CSV table of C-alpha atoms in Angstrom, one decimal:
chain,number,residue,atom,x,y,z
A,10,MET,CA,-253.2,4.2,5.0
A,11,LYS,CA,-254.7,0.5,5.3
A,12,PHE,CA,-258.4,0.0,5.5
A,13,PHE,CA,-260.0,-3.1,6.3
A,14,ILE,CA,-263.1,-4.4,6.8
A,15,VAL,CA,-263.5,-7.4,9.1
A,16,THR,CA,-267.0,-9.5,9.7
A,17,GLY,CA,-267.9,-12.4,12.5
A,18,ALA,CA,-265.2,-9.7,14.3
A,19,SER,CA,-265.6,-10.3,17.9
A,20,LYS,CA,-264.4,-13.9,18.2
A,21,GLY,CA,-262.8,-16.9,16.8
A,22,LEU,CA,-261.0,-15.6,13.6
A,23,GLY,CA,-262.6,-13.1,13.3
A,24,GLU,CA,-260.9,-11.4,16.3
A,25,ALA,CA,-258.1,-12.7,16.0
A,26,LEU,CA,-257.3,-11.5,12.0
A,27,LEU,CA,-258.7,-8.0,13.7
A,28,ARG,CA,-255.8,-8.0,16.6
A,29,ARG,CA,-253.4,-8.9,14.3
A,30,LEU,CA,-254.2,-5.7,11.6
A,31,MET,CA,-254.0,-3.4,15.2
A,32,GLN,CA,-251.4,-1.8,13.4
A,33,PRO,CA,-250.8,2.3,13.3
A,34,GLY,CA,-251.8,3.7,9.8
A,35,HIS,CA,-254.6,1.1,10.0
A,36,THR,CA,-258.7,2.1,9.8
A,37,LEU,CA,-260.5,-1.2,10.8
A,38,VAL,CA,-264.1,-1.8,10.4
A,39,GLY,CA,-265.5,-5.2,12.6
A,40,MET,CA,-269.2,-6.1,11.8
A,41,ALA,CA,-270.5,-8.3,14.4
A,42,ARG,CA,-274.3,-9.2,16.7
A,43,SER,CA,-272.0,-8.2,19.0
A,44,ASP,CA,-270.5,-4.9,20.9
A,45,GLY,CA,-267.0,-4.8,19.8
A,46,GLU,CA,-266.1,-2.0,22.8
A,47,PRO,CA,-263.2,-3.5,24.3
A,48,LEU,CA,-262.2,-4.7,21.2
A,49,ARG,CA,-261.6,-0.5,20.3
A,50,ALA,CA,-259.8,0.4,23.4
A,51,GLU,CA,-256.9,-1.8,22.1
A,52,ALA,CA,-256.6,-0.7,18.6
A,53,GLU,CA,-256.4,2.7,20.5
A,54,SER,CA,-253.3,1.4,21.8
A,55,LYS,CA,-251.8,-0.1,19.2
A,56,GLY,CA,-252.5,3.3,16.8
A,57,ALA,CA,-255.5,2.6,14.8
A,58,VAL,CA,-258.8,2.9,14.4
A,59,LEU,CA,-261.5,0.5,14.7
A,60,ARG,CA,-264.3,1.7,13.9
A,61,TRP,CA,-267.6,-1.1,15.3
A,62,ILE,CA,-270.9,-1.9,13.2
A,63,ARG,CA,-273.3,-3.9,15.1
A,64,GLY,CA,-275.4,-6.3,12.6
A,65,ASP,CA,-277.0,-9.4,11.6
A,66,MET,CA,-275.4,-11.5,8.3
A,67,ASN,CA,-278.7,-13.3,8.3
A,68,ASP,CA,-280.4,-9.7,7.8
A,69,ILE,CA,-279.9,-9.4,3.7
A,70,SER,CA,-282.0,-6.6,3.5
A,71,SER,CA,-279.7,-4.5,5.3
A,72,LEU,CA,-276.6,-5.5,4.2
A,73,ASP,CA,-275.9,-2.9,1.4
A,74,ALA,CA,-276.2,-0.1,3.5
A,75,VAL,CA,-274.0,-1.9,6.3
A,76,MET,CA,-270.7,-1.9,3.5
A,77,GLU,CA,-272.1,1.8,2.6
A,78,GLU,CA,-271.5,2.1,6.3
A,79,ALA,CA,-268.2,0.6,7.1
A,80,CYS,CA,-267.1,2.9,3.2
A,81,ALA,CA,-268.1,6.2,4.5
A,82,GLY,CA,-265.8,8.9,5.5
A,83,ILE,CA,-262.8,7.4,4.0
A,84,ALA,CA,-261.1,9.8,2.0
A,85,ALA,CA,-259.5,7.0,-1.4
A,86,ASP,CA,-256.7,10.0,-1.9
A,87,GLY,CA,-253.6,8.4,-0.5
A,88,LEU,CA,-255.4,5.2,0.5
A,89,GLU,CA,-252.4,2.2,0.1
A,90,THR,CA,-255.0,-0.8,0.6
A,91,ALA,CA,-258.1,-2.0,0.3
A,92,VAL,CA,-260.0,-5.1,1.7
A,93,LEU,CA,-262.5,-6.8,3.0
A,94,ILE,CA,-262.5,-10.4,4.9
A,95,ASN,CA,-265.9,-12.5,5.2
A,96,ASN,CA,-264.8,-14.1,7.9
A,97,ALA,CA,-268.3,-14.9,9.4
A,98,GLY,CA,-270.2,-17.8,9.3
A,99,MET,CA,-272.1,-20.8,11.1
A,100,VAL,CA,-271.9,-24.6,10.9
A,101,GLU,CA,-275.7,-25.3,12.1
A,102,PRO,CA,-277.8,-27.2,11.2
A,103,ILE,CA,-276.2,-30.3,11.9
A,104,ALA,CA,-277.8,-33.3,10.9
A,105,PRO,CA,-279.2,-35.5,7.8
A,106,ALA,CA,-281.3,-32.8,5.1
A,107,ASP,CA,-284.5,-34.8,6.0
A,108,VAL,CA,-283.7,-34.2,9.5
A,109,ALA,CA,-282.0,-30.2,9.9
A,110,ALA,CA,-285.0,-27.6,9.8
A,111,GLY,CA,-285.8,-25.6,6.9
A,112,ALA,CA,-285.6,-22.5,8.6
A,113,GLU,CA,-282.1,-24.0,9.9
A,114,LEU,CA,-281.4,-24.7,6.5
A,115,ALA,CA,-281.3,-21.5,5.1
A,116,ARG,CA,-280.8,-19.3,7.6
A,117,ASN,CA,-277.1,-21.0,7.0
A,118,LEU,CA,-277.4,-20.5,3.8
A,119,THR,CA,-277.8,-17.4,4.3
A,120,VAL,CA,-275.3,-16.4,6.4
A,121,ASN,CA,-272.0,-18.6,4.6
A,122,LEU,CA,-273.1,-17.8,1.3
A,123,ILE,CA,-275.6,-15.0,0.7
A,124,ALA,CA,-274.4,-12.7,2.7
A,125,PRO,CA,-271.1,-12.6,1.9
A,126,VAL,CA,-271.9,-13.0,-2.5
A,127,VAL,CA,-273.9,-9.2,-1.1
A,128,LEU,CA,-271.2,-8.2,0.6
A,129,ALA,CA,-268.6,-8.6,-1.8
A,130,SER,CA,-270.9,-7.4,-4.5
A,131,ALA,CA,-271.1,-3.9,-2.8
A,132,PHE,CA,-267.2,-3.4,-2.4
A,133,LEU,CA,-266.7,-4.2,-5.4
A,134,ARG,CA,-268.8,-1.3,-6.1
A,135,LEU,CA,-268.4,0.8,-3.7
A,136,THR,CA,-264.3,0.7,-3.8
A,137,ALA,CA,-264.4,0.9,-8.1
A,138,GLY,CA,-263.2,4.5,-8.3
A,139,TRP,CA,-260.5,4.5,-5.9
A,140,GLY,CA,-256.9,3.7,-6.9
A,141,ALA,CA,-256.0,1.5,-3.9
A,142,ASP,CA,-254.2,-1.8,-4.0
A,143,LYS,CA,-258.0,-3.7,-3.8
A,144,ARG,CA,-259.3,-7.1,-2.4
A,145,ILE,CA,-261.7,-9.9,-1.3
A,146,LEU,CA,-260.8,-12.6,1.4
A,147,ASN,CA,-263.4,-15.3,1.3
A,148,LEU,CA,-262.7,-17.2,3.9
A,149,SER,CA,-264.3,-21.2,2.9
A,150,SER,CA,-263.5,-24.4,4.2
A,151,GLY,CA,-262.1,-27.8,2.9
A,152,ALA,CA,-265.9,-28.6,3.3
A,153,GLY,CA,-266.9,-27.5,0.5
A,154,LYS,CA,-264.4,-29.1,-2.0
A,155,LYS,CA,-265.1,-32.7,0.6
A,156,PRO,CA,-269.4,-34.1,1.2
A,157,TYR,CA,-269.8,-34.4,4.9
A,158,ALA,CA,-272.9,-36.3,6.3
A,159,GLY,CA,-274.6,-33.8,8.2
A,160,TRP,CA,-273.4,-30.8,6.6
A,161,SER,CA,-275.9,-30.4,3.7
A,162,ALA,CA,-276.1,-27.0,3.7
A,163,TYR,CA,-272.3,-26.3,5.5
A,164,CYS,CA,-270.5,-27.8,2.1
A,165,ALA,CA,-273.0,-26.7,-0.2
A,166,SER,CA,-272.8,-23.0,1.4
A,167,LYS,CA,-268.8,-23.2,1.2
A,168,ALA,CA,-268.8,-25.8,-2.1
A,169,GLY,CA,-271.0,-22.2,-3.6
A,170,LEU,CA,-268.5,-19.4,-1.9
A,171,ASP,CA,-265.8,-21.0,-3.8
A,172,MET,CA,-267.0,-20.6,-7.3
A,173,PHE,CA,-268.5,-17.2,-6.9
A,174,THR,CA,-264.9,-16.4,-5.9
A,175,ARG,CA,-263.8,-17.7,-9.0
A,176,CYS,CA,-266.1,-15.9,-11.3
A,177,VAL,CA,-265.4,-11.9,-10.1
A,178,GLY,CA,-262.0,-13.5,-10.4
A,179,GLU,CA,-262.9,-13.9,-13.9
A,180,GLU,CA,-264.4,-10.9,-14.2
A,181,GLN,CA,-261.1,-9.2,-12.2
A,182,GLN,CA,-258.9,-9.7,-14.8
A,183,ALA,CA,-260.2,-8.0,-17.1
A,184,ALA,CA,-259.8,-4.8,-15.3
A,185,GLY,CA,-256.2,-5.4,-15.1
A,186,ALA,CA,-254.2,-3.4,-12.2
A,187,ALA,CA,-257.5,-1.6,-11.5
A,188,GLY,CA,-258.9,-4.6,-10.3
A,189,VAL,CA,-260.1,-5.9,-6.8
A,190,ARG,CA,-257.8,-9.0,-6.0
A,191,ILE,CA,-259.8,-11.8,-4.6
A,192,LEU,CA,-259.2,-15.1,-3.0
A,193,SER,CA,-261.0,-18.7,-1.6
A,194,VAL,CA,-259.1,-19.7,1.1
A,195,ALA,CA,-260.1,-22.5,3.6
A,196,PRO,CA,-257.8,-21.8,7.0
A,197,GLY,CA,-258.1,-25.7,8.1
A,198,VAL,CA,-259.3,-27.2,11.5
A,199,VAL,CA,-259.2,-24.0,14.4
A,200,ASP,CA,-259.7,-24.1,18.0
A,201,THR,CA,-263.1,-21.9,17.5
A,202,GLY,CA,-267.1,-21.7,18.9
A,203,MET,CA,-267.4,-24.0,15.5
A,204,GLN,CA,-265.3,-26.7,17.4
A,205,GLU,CA,-267.4,-26.3,20.5
A,206,GLU,CA,-270.2,-26.7,18.5
A,207,ILE,CA,-269.8,-29.5,15.8
A,208,ARG,CA,-268.4,-31.5,19.1
A,209,ARG,CA,-271.2,-30.4,21.4
A,210,THR,CA,-273.7,-32.3,18.1
A,211,ASP,CA,-275.0,-35.6,19.4
A,212,PRO,CA,-273.4,-37.9,17.6
A,213,ALA,CA,-276.4,-40.4,15.9
A,214,LEU,CA,-276.5,-36.6,13.3
A,215,PHE,CA,-272.8,-36.2,12.5
A,216,GLN,CA,-270.8,-39.2,11.2
A,217,GLN,CA,-267.7,-37.3,11.6
A,218,HIS,CA,-268.0,-37.0,15.1
A,219,SER,CA,-265.3,-39.0,16.8
A,220,ARG,CA,-262.6,-37.7,15.1
A,221,PHE,CA,-263.0,-34.2,15.5
A,222,VAL,CA,-263.8,-35.0,19.3
A,223,GLN,CA,-260.2,-36.6,18.6
A,224,LEU,CA,-258.6,-33.3,17.2
A,225,LYS,CA,-259.9,-31.1,20.6
A,226,GLU,CA,-258.3,-33.9,22.6
A,227,THR,CA,-254.5,-34.8,20.2
A,228,GLY,CA,-254.4,-30.8,20.5
A,229,ALA,CA,-254.4,-31.0,16.2
A,230,LEU,CA,-256.9,-27.8,16.3
A,231,ALA,CA,-254.5,-24.5,15.7
A,232,SER,CA,-254.7,-21.4,17.1
A,233,PRO,CA,-257.4,-18.4,15.7
A,234,ASP,CA,-253.7,-16.3,16.3
A,235,GLU,CA,-251.8,-18.4,14.4
A,236,THR,CA,-253.8,-19.5,11.7
A,237,ALA,CA,-254.9,-15.6,10.6
A,238,GLY,CA,-251.5,-14.9,10.5
A,239,LYS,CA,-251.1,-17.4,8.3
A,240,LEU,CA,-254.4,-16.1,6.2
A,241,LEU,CA,-252.4,-12.4,6.1
A,242,ARG,CA,-249.2,-13.9,4.6
A,243,VAL,CA,-251.7,-15.5,1.7
A,244,LEU,CA,-253.7,-12.3,1.5
A,245,PHE,CA,-251.0,-10.7,0.3
A,246,ASP,CA,-249.2,-13.3,-1.8
A,247,ASP,CA,-249.2,-12.5,-5.1
A,248,ARG,CA,-248.0,-15.7,-6.5
A,249,TYR,CA,-251.5,-16.5,-6.3
A,250,PRO,CA,-253.7,-15.9,-8.5
A,251,THR,CA,-256.8,-13.6,-8.5
A,252,GLY,CA,-259.6,-16.2,-7.9
A,253,SER,CA,-257.7,-18.8,-6.7
A,254,LEU,CA,-259.0,-21.7,-3.7
A,255,LEU,CA,-256.5,-22.6,-1.5
A,256,ASP,CA,-256.1,-24.7,1.6
A,257,VAL,CA,-253.7,-22.9,4.3
A,258,ARG,CA,-252.9,-26.1,5.0
A,259,GLU,CA,-251.0,-26.6,1.9
A,260,LEU,CA,-249.8,-24.0,1.2
A,261,ASP,CA,-244.8,-23.2,2.5
């Protein structure tokens, strides 16, 4: 049996990842604020088991319990693979730091950085005794390496997630074969609701607005399904050492 947890699973890239993972012998846990009943029925029709946990990545106090619920009932004996995919994220607020509301900046950092850190920490702890091949995939962004005016919180959160990944990679190397393999991967520019939000932004608040509009108009955005396939190939490609920071646009 293979076990996968996907956050932000109700739409966009998270939904595409979950659909790609709907295979016989797979037990899936989808996490999102909205209901996943249609996806649960689809998973069943494809021979997979999907459990759904409704939760808010901004509610940090609940996340340890959320991960405990996700892992509950999983029989570690005979489990082949256990994976956490930290996909949930947000780009708002899109505005210079002196214009953005403090509460929105804090929410961005909570959802994009603190939540995946807390979930990964809980996953490491709860699966410590499992003999399965254990992996964590953190969804990063090129914005974690390049500054964008108007994306101060988003860029900072993704840079922080990259460094967390590198640190945990160092820690898990010491565990050898029993360790958890962790990667931080930028998926490129994907045609999701986040891109719609960027295009709706007042151009006066985001200097790169016209570039993102042009990406849509010229068909340069990758599809969620195509990107999900690339991410899953990277996740299970052992050429990349634990703690690696990768970009799917730069890989074979």
